[in-house]
XYZ file of C-alpha atoms in Angstrom:
148
model
C -119.242 93.861 65.321
C -116.065 94.692 65.796
C -116.233 94.090 69.382
C -117.980 90.931 68.500
C -114.972 89.746 66.904
C -112.926 90.559 69.692
C -114.856 87.925 71.739
C -114.080 85.022 69.107
C -109.992 86.705 69.181
C -110.280 85.824 72.948
C -112.206 82.815 72.401
C -109.507 81.632 70.101
C -106.629 82.181 72.759
C -108.260 80.423 75.268
C -108.397 77.392 73.236
C -104.916 77.905 71.647
C -103.367 77.925 75.035
C -105.050 74.711 76.576
C -104.776 72.892 72.804
C -102.429 70.101 73.228
C -101.517 70.020 69.664
C -98.690 73.003 69.654
C -99.493 73.134 65.381
C -103.271 73.538 66.392
C -102.354 75.629 68.720
C -99.866 77.991 66.477
C -102.603 77.850 63.667
C -105.363 78.710 66.272
C -103.040 82.034 67.529
C -102.387 82.863 63.636
C -106.079 83.290 63.406
C -106.479 84.807 66.065
C -104.466 87.882 65.642
C -105.732 87.895 61.763
C -109.095 88.619 63.565
C -107.546 91.115 66.081
C -106.805 93.498 63.229
C -109.524 93.203 61.430
C -111.621 93.604 64.023
C -109.361 96.622 64.807
C -109.864 97.810 60.994
C -113.466 97.692 61.459
C -113.832 99.516 64.303
C -111.609 102.190 62.837
C -113.169 102.722 59.754
C -116.979 102.509 61.615
C -115.522 105.884 63.483
C -114.488 107.322 60.977
C -117.357 106.429 59.051
C -119.346 108.123 61.674
C -117.971 111.598 61.939
C -117.499 111.817 57.679
C -120.312 112.885 55.014
C -121.938 109.629 53.839
C -120.092 108.558 50.590
C -120.174 105.281 48.584
C -116.570 104.571 49.140
C -116.752 104.641 52.631
C -119.894 102.243 52.956
C -118.492 100.006 50.167
C -115.041 99.706 53.355
C -117.337 99.231 56.042
C -119.311 96.716 54.277
C -115.714 94.915 53.154
C -114.141 94.785 55.994
C -117.378 93.007 57.811
C -117.399 90.657 55.118
C -113.368 90.353 55.994
C -114.024 89.654 59.676
C -116.563 87.515 59.018
C -114.353 85.548 57.021
C -111.633 85.538 59.576
C -114.278 84.102 62.519
C -114.711 81.277 60.469
C -111.089 80.382 60.381
C -110.608 80.817 63.803
C -113.841 78.456 64.542
C -112.397 76.185 61.872
C -108.690 76.428 63.895
C -110.652 75.278 67.092
C -112.624 72.744 65.629
C -109.003 71.274 64.853
C -107.541 72.107 68.393
C -110.812 70.218 69.948
C -110.525 66.835 67.963
C -106.845 66.861 68.913
C -107.582 67.116 72.174
C -107.446 70.467 75.326
C -105.999 70.239 78.386
C -108.510 70.730 81.601
C -108.030 74.573 82.425
C -108.368 75.467 86.434
C -111.554 74.978 87.811
C -112.044 78.613 88.859
C -111.388 80.016 85.793
C -113.147 81.796 83.134
C -111.513 79.566 80.793
C -113.526 76.725 81.932
C -116.582 77.928 80.475
C -114.712 77.719 76.689
C -113.788 74.063 77.280
C -117.181 73.248 78.799
C -118.515 74.373 75.538
C -115.609 73.021 73.186
C -116.308 69.539 75.253
C -120.113 69.794 74.762
C -119.271 70.242 70.691
C -116.871 67.334 70.662
C -119.340 65.034 72.432
C -121.789 65.847 69.910
C -119.760 65.184 66.332
C -118.506 61.850 67.901
C -121.930 61.204 68.724
C -122.963 61.921 65.211
C -119.849 59.869 64.043
C -120.877 56.892 65.831
C -124.952 57.316 64.999
C -123.663 57.394 61.507
C -120.757 54.764 61.391
C -123.513 52.505 62.566
C -126.009 53.312 59.609
C -126.916 50.056 57.973
C -128.015 51.356 55.050
C -125.875 50.301 52.116
C -125.248 50.447 48.151
C -125.332 47.394 45.765
C -121.147 47.772 46.347
C -121.834 46.906 50.214
C -120.480 50.443 50.851
C -122.084 52.405 53.745
C -124.053 55.261 52.758
C -123.817 58.610 54.109
C -127.093 60.687 55.083
C -127.578 63.912 53.535
C -127.009 65.861 57.578
C -123.879 67.120 57.757
C -121.723 66.941 60.888
C -121.807 69.581 63.499
C -119.832 72.714 63.702
C -118.572 75.593 66.096
C -119.928 77.857 63.568
C -123.681 76.232 63.943
C -123.018 75.784 67.524
C -122.184 79.839 67.944
C -125.262 81.164 65.675
C -127.642 78.648 67.465
C -126.149 79.669 71.369
C -128.819 83.071 72.945
């Protein structure tokens, strides 16, 4: 789990590097660094727990750090969503970063398509206001969970 956290740190750094909005980039870098710190802590705690006797407090500490890592990863994904909405520069054609940019671009197109479809919804209430459907907007978190 700690190594997966590092994958999201790298993802955050790539998106921040190509983000057109400096504030979004700074927020994303902050979230990525927090994720890096928590991921490193989780790795250390897991190694210590592996060589020490089983105790309830060490198990609780491990679970607590894992939950903190999940929260930090979610903050990276939310910050990446904001960065993607603001816009990303195109990475070099033959770089690893192109895959990250393509993933973000796919999510942004899906989001914009969803919003356009919701805008065209002609269901109106008695006051003439457009009714929204119960379907939630697509998120990067949902796309990451769907990826193999």
